[in-house]
CSV table of C-alpha atoms in Angstrom, one decimal:
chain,number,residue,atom,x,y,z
A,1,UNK,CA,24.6,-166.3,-54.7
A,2,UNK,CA,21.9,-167.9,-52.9
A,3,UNK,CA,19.2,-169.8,-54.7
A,4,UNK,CA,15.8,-168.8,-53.7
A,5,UNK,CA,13.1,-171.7,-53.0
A,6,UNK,CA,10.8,-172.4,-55.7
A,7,UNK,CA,7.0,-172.1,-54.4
A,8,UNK,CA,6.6,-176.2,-55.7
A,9,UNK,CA,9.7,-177.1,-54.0
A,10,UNK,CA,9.1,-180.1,-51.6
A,11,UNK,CA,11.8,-179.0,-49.2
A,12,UNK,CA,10.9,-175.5,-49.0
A,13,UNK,CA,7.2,-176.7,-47.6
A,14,UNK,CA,8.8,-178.7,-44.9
A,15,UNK,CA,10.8,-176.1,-43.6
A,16,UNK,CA,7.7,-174.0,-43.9
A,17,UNK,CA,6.0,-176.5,-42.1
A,18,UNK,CA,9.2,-177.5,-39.4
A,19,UNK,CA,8.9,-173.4,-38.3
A,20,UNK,CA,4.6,-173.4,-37.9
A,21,UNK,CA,3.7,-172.9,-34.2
A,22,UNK,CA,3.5,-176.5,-32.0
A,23,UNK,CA,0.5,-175.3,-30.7
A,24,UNK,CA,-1.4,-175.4,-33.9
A,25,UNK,CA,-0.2,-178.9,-34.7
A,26,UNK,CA,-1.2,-180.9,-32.2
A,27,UNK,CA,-4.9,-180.6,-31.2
A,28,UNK,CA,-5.1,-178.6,-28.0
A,29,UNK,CA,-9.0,-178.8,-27.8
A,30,UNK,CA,-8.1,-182.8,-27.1
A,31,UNK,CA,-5.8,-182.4,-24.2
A,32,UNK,CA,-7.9,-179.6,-22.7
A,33,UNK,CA,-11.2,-181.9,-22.8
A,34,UNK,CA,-9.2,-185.1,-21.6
A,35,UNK,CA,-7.7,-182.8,-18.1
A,36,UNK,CA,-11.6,-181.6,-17.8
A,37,UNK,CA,-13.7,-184.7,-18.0
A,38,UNK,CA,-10.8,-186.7,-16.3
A,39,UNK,CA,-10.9,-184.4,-13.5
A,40,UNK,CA,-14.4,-184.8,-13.1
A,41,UNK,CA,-14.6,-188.4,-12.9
A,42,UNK,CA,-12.0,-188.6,-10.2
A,43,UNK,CA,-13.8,-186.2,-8.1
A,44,UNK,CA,-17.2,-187.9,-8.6
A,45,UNK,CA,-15.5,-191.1,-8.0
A,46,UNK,CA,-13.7,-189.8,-4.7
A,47,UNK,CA,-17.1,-188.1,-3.4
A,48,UNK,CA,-19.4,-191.6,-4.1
A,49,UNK,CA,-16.1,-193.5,-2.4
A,50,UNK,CA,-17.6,-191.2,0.7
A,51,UNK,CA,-20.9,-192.0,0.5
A,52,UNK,CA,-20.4,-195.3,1.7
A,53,UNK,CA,-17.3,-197.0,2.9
A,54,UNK,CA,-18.4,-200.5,1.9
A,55,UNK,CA,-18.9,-199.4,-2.0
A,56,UNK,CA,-16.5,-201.7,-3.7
A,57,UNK,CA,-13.3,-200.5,-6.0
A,58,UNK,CA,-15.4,-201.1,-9.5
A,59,UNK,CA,-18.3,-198.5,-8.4
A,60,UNK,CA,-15.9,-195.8,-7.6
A,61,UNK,CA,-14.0,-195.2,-10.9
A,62,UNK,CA,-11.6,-192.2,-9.7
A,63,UNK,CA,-9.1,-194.7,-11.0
A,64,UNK,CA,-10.1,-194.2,-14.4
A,65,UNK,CA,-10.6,-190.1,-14.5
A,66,UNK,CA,-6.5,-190.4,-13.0
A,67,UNK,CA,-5.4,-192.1,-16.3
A,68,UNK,CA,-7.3,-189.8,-18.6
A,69,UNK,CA,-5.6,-186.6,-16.5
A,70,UNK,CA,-2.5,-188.7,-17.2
A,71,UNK,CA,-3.0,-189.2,-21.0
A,72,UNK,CA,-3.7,-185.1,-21.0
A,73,UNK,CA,-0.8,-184.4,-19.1
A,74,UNK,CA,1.5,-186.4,-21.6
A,75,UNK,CA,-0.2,-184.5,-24.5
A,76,UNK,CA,0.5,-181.0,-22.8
A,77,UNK,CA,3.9,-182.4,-22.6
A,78,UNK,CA,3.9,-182.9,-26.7
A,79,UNK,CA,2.9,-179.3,-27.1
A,80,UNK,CA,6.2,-178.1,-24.9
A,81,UNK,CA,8.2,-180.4,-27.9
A,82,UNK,CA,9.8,-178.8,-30.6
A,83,UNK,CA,8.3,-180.4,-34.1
A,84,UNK,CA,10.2,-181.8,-36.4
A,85,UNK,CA,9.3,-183.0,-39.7
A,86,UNK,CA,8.9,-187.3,-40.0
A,87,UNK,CA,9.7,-187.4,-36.2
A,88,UNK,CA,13.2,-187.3,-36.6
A,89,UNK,CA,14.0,-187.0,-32.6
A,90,UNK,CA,13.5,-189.6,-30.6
A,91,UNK,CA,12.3,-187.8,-27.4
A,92,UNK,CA,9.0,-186.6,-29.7
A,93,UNK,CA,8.1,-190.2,-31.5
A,94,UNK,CA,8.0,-191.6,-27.4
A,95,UNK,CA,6.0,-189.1,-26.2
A,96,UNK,CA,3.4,-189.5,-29.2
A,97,UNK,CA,3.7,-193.5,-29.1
A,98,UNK,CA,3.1,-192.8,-25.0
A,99,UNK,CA,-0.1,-190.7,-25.3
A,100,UNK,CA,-1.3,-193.2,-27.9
A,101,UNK,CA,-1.1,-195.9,-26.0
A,102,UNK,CA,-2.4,-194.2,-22.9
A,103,UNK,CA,-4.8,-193.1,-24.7
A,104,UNK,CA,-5.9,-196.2,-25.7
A,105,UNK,CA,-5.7,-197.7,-22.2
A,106,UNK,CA,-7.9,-194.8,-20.6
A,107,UNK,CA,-10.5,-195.2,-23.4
A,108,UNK,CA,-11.0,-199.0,-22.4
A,109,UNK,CA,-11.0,-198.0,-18.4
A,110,UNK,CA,-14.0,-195.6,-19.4
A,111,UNK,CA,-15.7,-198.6,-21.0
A,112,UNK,CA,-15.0,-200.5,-18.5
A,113,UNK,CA,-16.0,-198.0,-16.0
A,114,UNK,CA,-19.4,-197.3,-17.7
A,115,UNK,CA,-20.7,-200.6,-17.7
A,116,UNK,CA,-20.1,-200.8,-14.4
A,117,UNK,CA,-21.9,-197.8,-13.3
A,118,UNK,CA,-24.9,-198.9,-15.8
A,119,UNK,CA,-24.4,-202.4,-14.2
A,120,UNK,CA,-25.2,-201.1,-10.5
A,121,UNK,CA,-27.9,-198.8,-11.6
A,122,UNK,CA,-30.1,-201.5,-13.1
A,123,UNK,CA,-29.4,-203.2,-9.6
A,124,UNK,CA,-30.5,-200.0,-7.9
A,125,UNK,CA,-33.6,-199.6,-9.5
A,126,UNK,CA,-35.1,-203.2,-8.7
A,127,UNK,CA,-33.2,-202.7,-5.0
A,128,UNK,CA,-35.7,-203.1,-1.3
A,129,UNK,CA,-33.6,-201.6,1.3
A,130,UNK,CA,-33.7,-201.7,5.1
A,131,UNK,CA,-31.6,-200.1,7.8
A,132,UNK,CA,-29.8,-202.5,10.2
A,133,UNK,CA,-27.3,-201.2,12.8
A,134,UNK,CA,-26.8,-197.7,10.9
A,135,UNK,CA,-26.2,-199.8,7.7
A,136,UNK,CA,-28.4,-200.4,4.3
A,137,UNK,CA,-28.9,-203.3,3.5
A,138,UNK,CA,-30.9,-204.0,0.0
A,139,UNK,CA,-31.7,-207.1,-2.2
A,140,UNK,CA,-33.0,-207.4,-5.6
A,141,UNK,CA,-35.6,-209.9,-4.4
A,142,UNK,CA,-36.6,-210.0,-1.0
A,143,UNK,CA,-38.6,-213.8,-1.7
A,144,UNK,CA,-35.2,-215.5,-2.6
A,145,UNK,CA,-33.2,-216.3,0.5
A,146,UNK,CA,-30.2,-217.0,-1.6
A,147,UNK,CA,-30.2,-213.8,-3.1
A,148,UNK,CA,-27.1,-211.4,-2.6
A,149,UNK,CA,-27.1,-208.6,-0.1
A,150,UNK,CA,-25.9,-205.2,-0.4
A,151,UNK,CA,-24.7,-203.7,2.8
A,152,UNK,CA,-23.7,-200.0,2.5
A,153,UNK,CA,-21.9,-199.2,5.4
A,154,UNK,CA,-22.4,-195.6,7.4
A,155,UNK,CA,-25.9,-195.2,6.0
A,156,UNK,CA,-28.4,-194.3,8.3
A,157,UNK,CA,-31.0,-193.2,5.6
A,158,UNK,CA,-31.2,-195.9,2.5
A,159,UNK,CA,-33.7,-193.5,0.9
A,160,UNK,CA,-30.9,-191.0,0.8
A,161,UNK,CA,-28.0,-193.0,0.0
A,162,UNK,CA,-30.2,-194.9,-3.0
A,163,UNK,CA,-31.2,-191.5,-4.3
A,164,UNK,CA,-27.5,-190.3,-4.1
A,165,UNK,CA,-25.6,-193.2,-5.4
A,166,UNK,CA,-28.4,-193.4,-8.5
A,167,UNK,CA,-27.2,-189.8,-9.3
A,168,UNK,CA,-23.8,-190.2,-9.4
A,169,UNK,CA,-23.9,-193.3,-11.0
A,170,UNK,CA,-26.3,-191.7,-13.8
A,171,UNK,CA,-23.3,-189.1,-14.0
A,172,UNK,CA,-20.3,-191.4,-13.5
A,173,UNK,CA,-22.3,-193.0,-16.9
A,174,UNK,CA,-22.0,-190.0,-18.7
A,175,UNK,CA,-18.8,-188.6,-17.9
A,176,UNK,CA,-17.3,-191.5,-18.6
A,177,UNK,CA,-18.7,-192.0,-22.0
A,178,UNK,CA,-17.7,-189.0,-23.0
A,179,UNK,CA,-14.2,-189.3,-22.3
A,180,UNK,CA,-13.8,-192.5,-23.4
A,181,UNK,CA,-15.2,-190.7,-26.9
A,182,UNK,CA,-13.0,-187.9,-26.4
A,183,UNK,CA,-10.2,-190.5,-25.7
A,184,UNK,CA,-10.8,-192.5,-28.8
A,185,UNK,CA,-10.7,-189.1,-31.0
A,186,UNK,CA,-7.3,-188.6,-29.8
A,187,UNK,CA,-6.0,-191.6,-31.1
A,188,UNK,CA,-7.7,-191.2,-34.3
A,189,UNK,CA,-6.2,-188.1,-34.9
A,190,UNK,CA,-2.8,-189.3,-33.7
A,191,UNK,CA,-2.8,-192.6,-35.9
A,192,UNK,CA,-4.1,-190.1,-39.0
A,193,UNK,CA,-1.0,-187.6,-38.3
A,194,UNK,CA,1.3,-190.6,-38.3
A,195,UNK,CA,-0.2,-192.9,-41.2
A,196,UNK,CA,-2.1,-190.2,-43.2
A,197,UNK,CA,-5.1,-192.4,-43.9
A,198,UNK,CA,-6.9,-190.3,-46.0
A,199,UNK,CA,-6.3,-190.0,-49.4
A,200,UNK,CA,-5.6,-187.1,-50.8
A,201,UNK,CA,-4.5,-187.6,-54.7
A,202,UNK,CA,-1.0,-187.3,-56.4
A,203,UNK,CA,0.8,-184.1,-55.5
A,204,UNK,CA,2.8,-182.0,-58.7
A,205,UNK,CA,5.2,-179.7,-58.3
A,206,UNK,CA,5.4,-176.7,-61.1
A,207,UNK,CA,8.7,-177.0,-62.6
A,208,UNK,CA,10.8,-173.6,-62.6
A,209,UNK,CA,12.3,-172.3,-65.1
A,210,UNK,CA,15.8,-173.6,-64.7
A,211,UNK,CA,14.9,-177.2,-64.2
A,212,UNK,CA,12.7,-176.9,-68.0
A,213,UNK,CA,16.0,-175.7,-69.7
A,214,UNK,CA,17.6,-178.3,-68.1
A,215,UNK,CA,14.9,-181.0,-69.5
A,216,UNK,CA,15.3,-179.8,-73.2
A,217,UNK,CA,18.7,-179.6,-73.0
C-alpha cells in the first residue's frame, strides 16, 4: 500500500515545487531586457565608433552592451536547466554563480560607461570647434594655449559631428543606466532566491492523523 502525501508534508511541497515549469522560476522578463538594452548599446557604440575614427575606446562603449548580451545569454542558458530543489547539480549552481557574477561585472561597465558618456558631454557643451584638413578640432577654452585639443578625425562639418555625438552620448547615458539598473535587479533577485533574505515567519505543518495517535501513544 502506498502512503499518500499529507498536504503539510515538507517533502511533498518540494517535489511539488522540483516538477513546476523552469520557465516560471527564473525571471524571464530579466534576461529578455538584459539581450534588448545590451543590444542597443553595442550598436550605438559601433555607429558613434563611425562617426569619427579618432573617438577613443572609453567613448564608444559597445564593449559594455557585449557583456550584458553575455550575462543574458548565460541566463537563457539557466532556463534550458532542469531545477532541482537546494541546487543539488553542480552544472546549475555554476551557471547561477556565472550570471551572478557577470552580472555584477556588466552592472559596473554600465557605470563606468555612463560616466564617461556624461563626462564627454559636459566637454561638448563648453566645446569651440574648427575644421582643419577635413578634421574637427575643438577646445574647451580657446584663451588657454595649454588647453587640450580634440581632433575628430574624418569630420568635415564640426556642427554635424558635435550635434551627432551630443545625441548619442545623451543616449549611450540612458541606455546604459538602465541596464546597469536592470543588471543590478538580476542579482538581487538571484542573491534573494539563494539566501531568502526576506523574512517570512515560522512555517507549521498540520499534523495528520496517524502522526497524533502516534504522539498520545
Amino acid at each position: 500500500m502506498k502512503k499518500k502525501k499529507s498536504k503539510g508534508d515538507p517533502k511533498a511541497g518540494r517535489e511539488e515545487e522540483s516538477h513546476t515549469c523552469c520557465w516560471c522560476r527564473f525571471p524571464l522578463l530579466c534576461a529578455l531586457l538584459q539581450l534588448a538594452f545590451g543590444v542597443a548599446v553595442t550598436v550605438l557604440g559601433f555607429l558613434m565608433a563611425g562617426v569619427s575614427s579618432s573617438l577613443p575606446l572609453r567613448d564608444t562603449p559597445y564593449w559594455a552592451g557585449i557583456i550584458v548580451c553575455v550575462v543574458s545569454l548565460v541566463g537563457f542558458v539557466m532556463l534550458c536547466i532542469s531545477y532541482q530543489p537546494d541546487e543539488k547539480t553542480c552544472v546549475q549552481f555554476t551557471v547561477k554563480l556565472t550570471y551572478f557574477l557577470l552580472s555584477a561585472l556588466a552592472l559596473v561597465l554600465c557605470v563606468v560607461a555612463a560616466a564617461f558618456a556624461a563626462h564627454h558631454y559636459l566637454q561638448m557643451t563648453k566645446f569651440t570647434c574648427d575644421t582643419v584638413l577635413e578634421s574637427c578640432q575643438c577646445k574647451v577654452d580657446t584663451a588657454d594655449p595649454l588647453s587640450r585639443t580634440f581632433v575628430y578625425q574624418d569630420a568635415a562639418d564640426c556642427s554635424s559631428v558635435t550635434s551627432m555625438l551630443s545625441l548619442y552620448l545623451i543616449l549611450q547615458m540612458v541606455l546604459n543606466l538602465i541596464a546597469a539598473l536592470v543588471c543590478l535587479l538580476a542579482c538581487f533577485v538571484m542573491w534573494k532566491h539563494r539566501y531568502q533574505v526576506f523574512y517570512v515567519g515560522a512555517r507549521f505543518y498540520p499534523l495528520t492523523t496517524t502522526e497524533c495517535q502516534q504522539q498520545k501513544v
